[in-house]
Coordinates of C-alpha atoms (C1' of nucleotides) in Angstrom, one line a residue:
Chain A
X1 CA 67.0 111.5 88.4
X2 CA 70.1 109.7 87.4
X3 CA 72.2 109.4 84.4
X4 CA 74.2 106.7 82.6
X5 CA 77.9 106.8 82.8
X6 CA 78.2 108.3 79.4
X7 CA 75.6 110.9 80.0
X8 CA 77.2 112.1 83.2
X9 CA 80.6 112.1 81.6
X10 CA 79.4 114.4 78.9
X11 CA 77.5 116.5 81.4
X12 CA 80.7 117.1 83.3
X13 CA 83.0 117.2 80.4
X14 CA 85.0 114.1 81.0
X15 CA 85.1 110.5 79.9
X16 CA 83.5 107.3 81.0
X17 CA 86.9 105.8 81.6
X18 CA 87.7 108.5 84.0
X19 CA 84.5 107.8 85.9
X20 CA 85.3 104.1 86.1
X21 CA 88.7 105.0 87.4
X22 CA 87.3 107.3 90.0
X23 CA 85.1 104.4 91.1
X24 CA 88.1 102.0 91.2
X25 CA 90.1 104.4 93.4
X26 CA 87.1 105.2 95.6
X27 CA 86.9 108.8 94.7
X28 CA 83.4 108.7 93.2
X29 CA 81.2 105.7 93.5
X30 CA 78.1 105.4 91.3
X31 CA 74.9 106.2 93.3
X32 CA 73.3 103.1 91.9
X33 CA 74.4 100.0 90.1
X34 CA 71.8 98.2 87.9
X35 CA 71.3 94.4 88.0
X36 CA 73.2 94.3 84.7
X37 CA 76.2 96.0 86.3
X38 CA 75.6 99.4 84.7
X39 CA 76.6 102.4 86.7
X40 CA 74.2 105.2 87.3
X41 CA 74.9 108.5 88.9
X42 CA 72.5 111.0 90.5
X43 CA 72.7 114.7 90.9
X44 CA 74.6 114.4 94.2
X45 CA 77.3 112.4 92.4
X46 CA 77.3 115.1 89.7
X47 CA 78.0 117.8 92.2
X48 CA 80.8 115.8 93.7
X49 CA 82.2 115.0 90.3
X50 CA 82.2 118.6 89.3
X51 CA 84.1 119.5 92.5
X52 CA 86.5 116.8 91.8
X53 CA 87.1 118.1 88.3
X54 CA 87.5 121.6 89.6
X55 CA 90.2 120.6 92.0
X56 CA 91.8 118.4 89.4
X57 CA 92.1 121.4 87.1
X58 CA 93.8 123.2 90.0
X59 CA 96.4 120.5 89.9
X60 CA 95.6 118.4 92.9
X61 CA 96.2 114.7 92.9
X62 CA 93.3 112.3 93.3
X63 CA 94.2 111.3 96.9
X64 CA 94.5 115.0 97.8
X65 CA 91.1 115.6 96.2
X66 CA 89.7 112.8 98.2
X67 CA 91.1 114.1 101.4
X68 CA 89.9 117.6 100.6
X69 CA 86.4 116.5 99.9
X70 CA 86.2 114.1 102.7
X71 CA 87.5 116.5 105.3
X72 CA 85.7 119.6 104.3
X73 CA 85.0 120.6 100.8
X74 CA 85.0 124.2 101.6
X75 CA 88.1 124.6 103.7
X76 CA 91.0 125.9 101.9
X77 CA 93.5 123.8 103.8
X78 CA 94.3 121.4 101.0
X79 CA 94.5 124.2 98.5
X80 CA 97.0 126.1 100.7
X81 CA 99.5 123.4 100.9
X82 CA 98.9 122.7 97.2
X83 CA 99.7 126.3 96.5
X84 CA 103.0 126.0 98.3
X85 CA 103.9 123.0 96.2
X86 CA 102.9 124.9 93.1
X87 CA 105.1 127.8 94.0
X88 CA 108.0 125.4 94.6
X89 CA 107.4 123.9 91.2
X90 CA 107.4 127.4 89.7
X91 CA 110.7 128.1 91.3
X92 CA 112.2 124.9 90.1
X93 CA 111.0 125.6 86.6
X94 CA 112.4 129.1 86.7
X95 CA 115.8 127.8 87.7
X96 CA 115.6 125.1 85.1
X97 CA 114.8 127.6 82.4
X98 CA 117.7 129.8 83.5
X99 CA 120.0 126.9 83.3
X100 CA 118.8 125.9 79.9
X101 CA 119.2 129.4 78.6
X102 CA 122.6 129.6 80.0
X103 CA 123.6 126.3 78.5
X104 CA 122.3 127.4 75.1
X105 CA 124.3 130.6 75.4
X106 CA 127.4 128.7 76.2
X107 CA 126.9 126.3 73.4
X108 CA 126.5 129.2 71.0
X109 CA 129.7 130.6 72.4
X110 CA 131.4 127.5 71.2
X111 CA 131.8 125.8 74.5
X112 CA 131.3 122.1 75.0
X113 CA 128.6 120.4 76.8
X114 CA 130.9 119.9 79.7
X115 CA 130.9 123.3 81.3
X116 CA 129.7 122.4 84.7
X117 CA 131.4 119.1 84.7
X118 CA 134.8 120.7 84.7
X119 CA 133.7 122.3 87.9
X120 CA 132.2 119.1 89.1
X121 CA 134.4 117.4 91.6
X122 CA 136.1 120.6 92.5
X123 CA 133.8 121.3 95.4
X124 CA 132.4 118.7 97.6
X125 CA 128.8 118.9 96.5
X126 CA 129.5 116.2 93.9
X127 CA 130.4 113.7 96.5
X128 CA 127.1 113.9 98.2
X129 CA 127.0 110.7 100.1
X130 CA 130.5 110.7 101.2
X131 CA 130.4 114.3 102.3
X132 CA 127.1 113.8 104.1
X133 CA 128.7 111.0 106.0
X134 CA 131.8 112.8 106.9
X135 CA 130.6 116.4 107.4
X136 CA 126.9 116.1 107.8
X137 CA 123.9 116.8 105.6
X138 CA 124.0 120.5 106.1
X139 CA 127.4 120.9 104.4
X140 CA 126.0 119.5 101.2
X141 CA 122.6 121.2 101.3
X142 CA 123.9 124.6 102.2
X143 CA 126.6 124.6 99.6
X144 CA 124.3 123.3 96.9
X145 CA 121.7 125.9 97.7
X146 CA 124.3 128.6 97.5
X147 CA 125.5 127.4 94.2
X148 CA 122.0 127.2 92.7
X149 CA 121.1 130.6 94.1
X150 CA 123.7 132.4 92.1
X151 CA 122.6 134.6 89.3
X152 CA 123.6 133.9 85.7
X153 CA 126.3 136.5 85.8
X154 CA 127.7 135.5 89.1
X155 CA 127.5 131.9 88.1
X156 CA 129.4 132.6 84.9
X157 CA 132.1 134.5 86.9
X158 CA 132.4 131.5 89.1
X159 CA 132.8 129.3 86.2
X160 CA 135.5 131.3 84.7
X161 CA 137.3 131.4 87.9
X162 CA 137.2 127.7 88.4
X163 CA 138.0 127.0 84.8
X164 CA 141.1 129.1 85.1
X165 CA 142.1 127.5 88.3
X166 CA 141.5 124.1 86.8
X167 CA 143.5 124.9 83.7
X168 CA 146.4 126.2 85.8
X169 CA 146.4 123.1 87.9
X170 CA 146.7 121.1 84.7
X171 CA 149.6 123.1 83.4
X172 CA 151.4 122.9 86.7
X173 CA 151.0 119.2 86.9
X174 CA 152.2 118.8 83.4
X175 CA 155.2 121.0 83.9
X176 CA 156.7 118.4 86.2
X177 CA 157.1 120.6 89.3
X178 CA 156.7 119.2 92.8
X179 CA 153.8 119.5 95.1
X180 CA 155.6 121.9 97.3
X181 CA 156.9 124.1 94.5
X182 CA 155.9 127.8 94.7
X183 CA 153.6 127.4 91.7
X184 CA 151.8 124.5 93.2
X185 CA 151.5 126.2 96.6
X186 CA 150.1 129.4 95.0
X187 CA 147.5 127.3 93.3
X188 CA 146.7 125.5 96.5
X189 CA 146.1 128.9 98.1
X190 CA 143.8 130.0 95.3
X191 CA 141.9 126.8 95.7
X192 CA 141.7 127.4 99.5
X193 CA 140.5 130.9 98.9
X194 CA 137.9 129.8 96.5
X195 CA 136.5 127.2 98.8
X196 CA 136.5 129.7 101.6
X197 CA 134.0 131.7 99.7
X198 CA 131.5 128.9 99.9
X199 CA 129.2 128.8 102.9
X200 CA 128.3 125.8 104.9
X201 CA 131.7 124.2 104.7
X202 CA 133.3 122.9 107.9
X203 CA 135.5 125.5 109.5
X204 CA 137.6 125.8 112.6
X205 CA 138.9 129.0 114.0
X206 CA 137.2 131.1 111.3
X207 CA 139.1 129.3 108.6
X208 CA 138.1 126.4 106.5
X209 CA 138.8 123.2 108.4
X210 CA 142.1 121.7 107.7
X211 CA 140.6 118.3 107.9
X212 CA 138.1 119.2 105.2
X213 CA 140.6 120.7 102.9
X214 CA 142.9 117.7 103.1
X215 CA 139.9 115.3 102.8
X216 CA 138.7 117.1 99.7
X217 CA 142.2 116.5 98.1
X218 CA 141.9 112.9 98.9
X219 CA 138.5 112.8 97.4
X220 CA 139.9 114.1 94.2
X221 CA 142.1 111.0 94.0
X222 CA 139.6 108.6 95.3
X223 CA 136.8 109.8 93.1
X224 CA 137.8 109.5 89.5
X225 CA 135.5 112.1 88.3
X226 CA 138.1 114.6 89.1
X227 CA 140.8 112.9 87.3
X228 CA 138.5 112.1 84.5
X229 CA 138.1 115.8 83.8
X230 CA 141.9 116.4 83.9
X231 CA 145.0 114.5 83.0
X232 CA 144.0 111.5 84.9
X233 CA 144.9 110.1 88.3
X234 CA 148.4 111.6 88.3
X235 CA 147.1 115.1 88.1
X236 CA 144.7 114.4 90.9
X237 CA 147.4 113.1 93.1
X238 CA 149.5 116.2 92.3
X239 CA 146.6 118.4 93.4
X240 CA 146.0 116.4 96.5
X241 CA 149.6 116.5 97.5
X242 CA 149.9 120.2 96.9
X243 CA 146.8 120.8 99.0
X244 CA 148.2 118.6 101.8
X245 CA 151.4 120.5 101.9
X246 CA 149.5 123.8 101.9
X247 CA 147.4 122.6 104.7
X248 CA 150.3 121.5 106.8
X249 CA 152.0 124.9 106.3
X250 CA 149.1 127.2 106.8
X251 CA 146.2 125.5 108.6
Chain B
X1 CA 140.8 102.0 82.4
X2 CA 137.3 101.0 83.1
X3 CA 135.0 100.8 86.1
X4 CA 132.4 98.5 87.5
X5 CA 128.8 99.6 87.4
X6 CA 128.8 100.8 91.0
X7 CA 132.1 102.6 90.7
X8 CA 131.0 104.6 87.7
X9 CA 127.6 105.3 89.3
X10 CA 129.3 106.9 92.2
X11 CA 131.7 108.7 89.9
X12 CA 128.8 110.3 88.1
X13 CA 126.6 110.7 91.1
X14 CA 123.9 108.3 90.2
X15 CA 122.9 104.7 90.8
X16 CA 123.6 101.4 89.3
X17 CA 119.9 100.9 88.6
X18 CA 119.9 104.0 86.5
X19 CA 122.8 102.7 84.5
X20 CA 121.1 99.4 83.9
X21 CA 118.0 101.3 82.8
X22 CA 120.1 103.4 80.4
X23 CA 121.5 100.2 79.0
X24 CA 118.0 98.8 78.6
X25 CA 116.7 101.8 76.7
X26 CA 119.8 102.0 74.6
X27 CA 120.9 105.4 76.0
X28 CA 124.2 104.2 77.4
X29 CA 125.6 100.8 76.8
X30 CA 128.5 99.4 78.8
X31 CA 131.7 99.6 76.9
X32 CA 132.4 96.0 77.9
X33 CA 130.6 93.0 79.3
X34 CA 132.6 90.4 81.3
X35 CA 132.1 86.7 80.7
X36 CA 130.2 86.7 84.0
X37 CA 127.8 89.2 82.7
X38 CA 129.2 92.1 84.6
X39 CA 129.0 95.5 83.0
X40 CA 132.1 97.7 82.7
X41 CA 132.3 101.3 81.6
X42 CA 135.3 103.1 80.2
X43 CA 136.0 106.8 80.3
X44 CA 134.2 107.4 77.0
X45 CA 131.1 106.1 78.6
X46 CA 131.8 108.3 81.6
X47 CA 131.8 111.4 79.5
X48 CA 128.6 110.4 77.8
X49 CA 127.1 109.6 81.1
X50 CA 127.9 113.0 82.4
X51 CA 126.4 114.7 79.4
X52 CA 123.3 112.6 79.8
X53 CA 123.0 113.6 83.4
X54 CA 123.6 117.2 82.6
X55 CA 120.8 117.2 80.0
X56 CA 118.6 115.3 82.4
X57 CA 119.0 117.9 85.1
X58 CA 117.9 120.4 82.5
X59 CA 114.7 118.5 82.3
X60 CA 115.0 116.7 79.0
X61 CA 113.4 113.2 78.6
X62 CA 115.6 110.2 77.9
X63 CA 114.5 110.0 74.2
X64 CA 115.2 113.7 73.7
X65 CA 118.6 113.2 75.3
X66 CA 119.4 110.3 73.0
X67 CA 118.4 112.4 70.0
X68 CA 120.5 115.4 71.2
X69 CA 123.6 113.3 71.7
X70 CA 123.2 111.2 68.6
X71 CA 122.5 114.2 66.4
X72 CA 125.0 116.7 67.7
X73 CA 126.0 116.9 71.2
X74 CA 126.9 120.6 71.0
X75 CA 124.1 121.9 68.9
X76 CA 121.5 123.7 70.9
X77 CA 118.6 122.6 68.8
X78 CA 117.1 120.2 71.2
X79 CA 117.6 122.6 74.1
X80 CA 115.7 125.3 72.2
X81 CA 112.6 123.3 71.7
X82 CA 112.9 122.0 75.2
X83 CA 113.1 125.6 76.4
X84 CA 109.8 126.4 74.6
X85 CA 108.1 123.5 76.4
X86 CA 109.5 124.7 79.7
X87 CA 108.1 128.2 79.1
X88 CA 104.7 126.8 78.3
X89 CA 104.9 124.8 81.5
X90 CA 105.8 128.0 83.4
X91 CA 102.8 129.7 81.9
X92 CA 100.5 126.9 82.8
X93 CA 101.8 126.9 86.3
X94 CA 101.4 130.6 86.7
X95 CA 97.8 130.4 85.6
X96 CA 97.1 127.4 87.8
X97 CA 98.6 129.3 90.8
X98 CA 96.4 132.3 90.0
X99 CA 93.3 130.0 89.9
X100 CA 94.2 128.4 93.2
X101 CA 94.7 131.7 94.8
X102 CA 91.4 133.0 93.5
X103 CA 89.7 129.8 94.7
X104 CA 91.1 130.2 98.1
X105 CA 90.0 133.8 98.3
X106 CA 86.5 132.8 97.3
X107 CA 86.4 130.0 99.8
X108 CA 87.5 132.4 102.5
X109 CA 84.6 134.7 101.4
X110 CA 82.3 131.9 102.3
X111 CA 81.6 130.7 98.8
X112 CA 81.1 127.1 97.9
X113 CA 83.3 125.0 95.8
X114 CA 81.0 125.3 92.9
X115 CA 80.6 123.5 89.8
X116 CA 80.9 125.9 87.0
X117 CA 80.5 123.1 84.7
X118 CA 76.8 122.7 84.7
X119 CA 76.7 126.2 83.5
X120 CA 79.3 125.5 80.8
X121 CA 78.4 126.3 77.3
X122 CA 75.3 128.1 78.1
X123 CA 76.6 131.6 78.4
X124 CA 79.3 133.0 76.3
X125 CA 82.1 133.0 78.9
X126 CA 83.1 129.6 77.9
X127 CA 83.9 130.8 74.5
X128 CA 86.3 133.3 75.7
X129 CA 88.5 133.9 72.6
X130 CA 85.6 134.2 70.2
X131 CA 83.5 136.4 72.4
X132 CA 86.4 138.8 73.0
X133 CA 86.9 139.0 69.3
X134 CA 83.3 139.7 68.5
X135 CA 82.1 141.7 71.5
X136 CA 85.2 143.0 73.1
X137 CA 87.1 142.0 76.2
X138 CA 84.7 143.7 78.6
X139 CA 81.9 141.4 77.7
X140 CA 83.8 138.4 78.9
X141 CA 85.4 140.0 81.9
X142 CA 82.3 141.7 83.2
X143 CA 80.2 138.6 82.8
X144 CA 82.8 136.5 84.4
X145 CA 83.2 138.8 87.4
X146 CA 79.4 138.8 87.8
X147 CA 79.3 135.1 87.8
X148 CA 82.1 134.7 90.2
X149 CA 80.7 137.4 92.5
X150 CA 77.6 135.4 93.3
X151 CA 77.3 133.9 96.7
X152 CA 77.0 130.2 97.2
X153 CA 73.2 130.2 97.6
X154 CA 72.7 132.4 94.6
X155 CA 75.1 130.4 92.7
X156 CA 73.2 127.2 93.5
X157 CA 69.9 128.7 92.5
X158 CA 71.5 129.7 89.2
X159 CA 72.7 126.2 88.7
X160 CA 69.3 124.8 89.3
X161 CA 67.7 127.2 86.9
X162 CA 70.2 126.6 84.2
X163 CA 70.1 122.9 84.7
X164 CA 66.4 122.9 84.3
X165 CA 66.5 125.1 81.2
X166 CA 69.1 122.8 79.8
X167 CA 67.1 119.7 80.5
X168 CA 64.0 121.2 79.0
X169 CA 65.9 122.1 75.8
X170 CA 67.0 118.5 75.6
X171 CA 63.5 117.2 76.0
X172 CA 62.1 119.6 73.4
X173 CA 64.8 118.7 70.9
X174 CA 64.2 115.1 71.4
X175 CA 60.4 115.4 71.1
X176 CA 60.8 116.2 67.5
X177 CA 59.0 119.6 67.5
X178 CA 60.1 122.4 65.2
X179 CA 62.1 125.4 66.1
X180 CA 59.1 127.7 65.9
X181 CA 56.8 125.5 67.9
X182 CA 55.3 127.0 71.0
X183 CA 57.4 124.9 73.3
X184 CA 60.7 125.9 71.6
X185 CA 59.8 129.5 71.6
X186 CA 58.9 129.5 75.3
X187 CA 62.3 128.0 76.0
X188 CA 64.0 130.6 73.8
X189 CA 62.2 133.3 75.9
X190 CA 63.4 131.7 79.1
X191 CA 66.9 131.6 77.7
X192 CA 66.6 135.3 76.7
X193 CA 65.4 136.3 80.1
X194 CA 68.1 134.4 81.8
X195 CA 70.8 136.1 79.7
X196 CA 69.2 139.4 80.2
X197 CA 70.0 139.1 83.9
X198 CA 73.7 139.0 83.2
X199 CA 75.5 142.3 83.1
X200 CA 78.1 143.4 80.6
X201 CA 76.4 141.8 77.6
X202 CA 75.9 143.8 74.4
X203 CA 72.6 145.5 74.5
X204 CA 70.6 147.9 72.2
X205 CA 67.6 149.9 73.2
X206 CA 67.7 148.5 76.7
X207 CA 67.4 145.0 75.6
X208 CA 69.9 142.3 74.9
X209 CA 71.3 142.8 71.5
X210 CA 69.7 140.8 68.8
X211 CA 73.0 140.2 67.2
X212 CA 74.4 138.9 70.4
X213 CA 71.5 136.5 71.0
X214 CA 71.6 135.1 67.5
X215 CA 75.4 134.9 67.6
X216 CA 75.3 132.9 70.8
X217 CA 73.1 130.4 69.2
X218 CA 75.5 130.0 66.4
X219 CA 78.3 129.5 68.9
X220 CA 76.4 126.6 70.4
X221 CA 76.6 124.9 67.1
X222 CA 80.1 125.9 66.3
X223 CA 81.6 125.0 69.6
X224 CA 81.2 121.3 70.2
X225 CA 81.3 121.7 74.0
X226 CA 77.7 122.7 73.9
X227 CA 76.5 119.8 71.8
X228 CA 78.6 117.5 73.9
X229 CA 76.5 118.4 76.9
X230 CA 73.3 117.7 75.1
X231 CA 72.2 115.3 72.4
X232 CA 74.9 116.3 70.0
X233 CA 75.0 118.7 67.1
X234 CA 71.4 118.2 66.2
X235 CA 70.2 119.5 69.6
X236 CA 72.5 122.5 69.3
X237 CA 71.1 123.3 65.9
X238 CA 67.6 123.1 67.3
X239 CA 68.4 125.5 70.1
X240 CA 70.1 127.9 67.6
X241 CA 67.2 127.8 65.3
X242 CA 64.7 128.4 68.0
X243 CA 66.8 131.3 69.3
X244 CA 67.0 132.8 65.8
X245 CA 63.2 132.5 65.3
X246 CA 62.7 134.2 68.6
X247 CA 65.1 137.0 67.8
X248 CA 63.3 137.7 64.5
X249 CA 60.0 137.8 66.2
X250 CA 60.8 139.8 69.3
X251 CA 64.1 141.7 69.0
Chain C
dG1 C1' 139.5 75.4 101.8
dC2 C1' 135.4 77.5 103.8
dT3 C1' 132.5 81.2 104.7
dA4 C1' 130.6 85.7 105.1
dA5 C1' 130.4 90.2 103.0
dA6 C1' 129.9 92.7 99.2
dC7 C1' 128.7 93.1 94.5
dC8 C1' 126.8 91.4 90.3
dT9 C1' 122.9 89.6 87.3
dT10 C1' 117.9 89.2 85.5
dG11 C1' 113.0 89.7 86.5
dA12 C1' 109.1 92.0 88.0
dC13 C1' 106.1 95.1 90.6
dG14 C1' 104.9 100.1 91.7
dT15 C1' 104.3 104.8 90.6
dA16 C1' 99.6 108.9 88.4
dG17 C1' 95.9 109.1 85.8
dC18 C1' 93.8 107.6 82.8
dG19 C1' 93.9 106.3 77.1
dT20 C1' 93.2 102.5 74.4
dC21 C1' 92.3 98.1 72.7
dA22 C1' 90.0 93.5 73.5
dA23 C1' 86.4 90.3 74.4
dT24 C1' 81.9 90.1 75.6
dG25 C1' 77.1 91.3 77.5
dT26 C1' 72.8 94.6 77.1
dC27 C1' 69.5 97.6 75.3
dA28 C1' 66.7 100.4 71.9
dA29 C1' 65.3 101.0 67.2
dG30 C1' 64.0 99.4 62.6
Chain D
dC1 C1' 65.9 89.5 64.4
dT2 C1' 69.6 92.3 63.4
dT3 C1' 72.3 96.2 63.8
dG4 C1' 74.5 99.7 66.3
dA5 C1' 75.3 102.1 70.3
dC6 C1' 76.6 101.6 74.9
dA7 C1' 77.9 98.8 79.0
dT8 C1' 81.2 95.7 81.6
dT9 C1' 85.8 93.8 83.3
dG10 C1' 90.7 93.1 82.2
dA11 C1' 95.0 94.3 81.0
dC12 C1' 98.8 96.9 78.7
dG13 C1' 101.1 101.5 78.0
dC14 C1' 103.5 105.7 79.5
dT15 C1' 108.3 108.3 82.7
dA16 C1' 112.3 107.0 84.9
dC17 C1' 113.7 104.7 87.6
dG18 C1' 113.2 102.7 93.3
dT19 C1' 112.8 98.6 95.4
dC20 C1' 112.6 94.0 96.7
dA21 C1' 113.6 89.0 95.3
dA22 C1' 116.2 85.0 94.0
dG23 C1' 120.5 83.5 92.9
dG24 C1' 125.5 83.6 91.0
dT25 C1' 130.6 85.8 91.7
dT26 C1' 134.3 87.7 93.7
dT27 C1' 137.0 89.0 97.6
dA28 C1' 138.9 89.0 102.2
dG29 C1' 139.6 86.7 106.3
dC30 C1' 140.2 82.5 109.0

DNA sequence: GCTAAACCTTGACGTAGCGTCAATGTCAAG
DNA sequence: CTTGACATTGACGCTACGTCAAGGTTTAGC
């Protein structure tokens, strides 16, 4: 007892195109091929097809399905790892939804579509490649995880803090003071303190590493994103210099 | 002040390939193109690029981003509809996760990776919404549990039985007999007996409810899935009529 | 002035899983 | 014999780029 390609496709609730595709990728071959080239499927193929479709509905990819069926159709191994992936996706989606909601809220509050960008460049996570090269992959990953793990409220508080700091730097730079002025140094200390609150950053003697702190200042100048969010390169240089002075004095 | 393609890609934390792609699809054109064909981007382009990347991280597609930026970069309209889609995805994922977990549990219980599809359309559980509306949630849930609770062997036996019944219906419909022919009526009785074996179905006087039996026949016609598994709408009508005749005579 | 390194260009394939023509051959019914 | 339904292979399309490939440009060092 066998069926034509269209018959079996209807039996299983799919399309003939799908069956041809499964044949092409070696997932389900016809049990017989007529002299005219027609594909015919028997009930063994039907059972396999139904298993394939079941697994597909569960979200597995075709290669994974092939593996699962080839290895042992009744062992939950493939499903377990697939479940992990699904949970990760769920997490990712949840975070993305939270981000979108937050962004909408901020837009409604009259803020610009720049919010995180102001923050960008202030910590090292935006200089991924360079930071990985200089301080190792963990520094980036840890800090990034930390940032992403913050709740909406915490996140917002962070944003406010960094926005304030950012605005104060701008003001100070515009006021024409020097990098070793009291104002600039107090800002450098706030910046240091803020960075100290982030985990995974290079430290020495329990404090944020001097090398890292100075290097970050250099990045601000080298990487124009920072300057782009402020008054330009001059401001970035001002910040860098103030940080360098602070580092020499206190680190 | 403008940057080369690689400079701006690093500034924004992306790649030159991405920038070329954005140029190709008209999402972000270079602000200037040198006589040698080199692309150059100014700070206006940088701002736009950063907005693009922000929206992209939120999961919007490139066309949607283009719309959002062209229409009004600070209106949350696009984000709202995107949020809806994200929530749907979240729902879908949650359901998929539940299904996978259930499947794993059943596999651990020694059950087979069964084809529920052969069975599709023949009982009411495939018409979930409608059956819940007409006969209450219990009818669906009970029957579904019953089905799922069957062991692999039982399940397979069931499959064979229902496949046979299904095939016989097809033959009878194709043979051109009437709904009140002996053949059709014997099939209706087999169908009735089979359904009688399922728990949770509406009954009256110890027998399967006439109303339910007739209604199920109507569903076969109304819901194209049934016809799709057979010879089309005509066959479904044949089955429905035979069932109705049987119900009048015996219920 | 030459050369190698580094950076630029366009072009095209690959990805996941089919949907959707297109051009053409085959089969069952009237 | 014709018509219509169904079959075949082939190839493009879709998302958002990654990844060569082949070849031109600029820059830095000798």
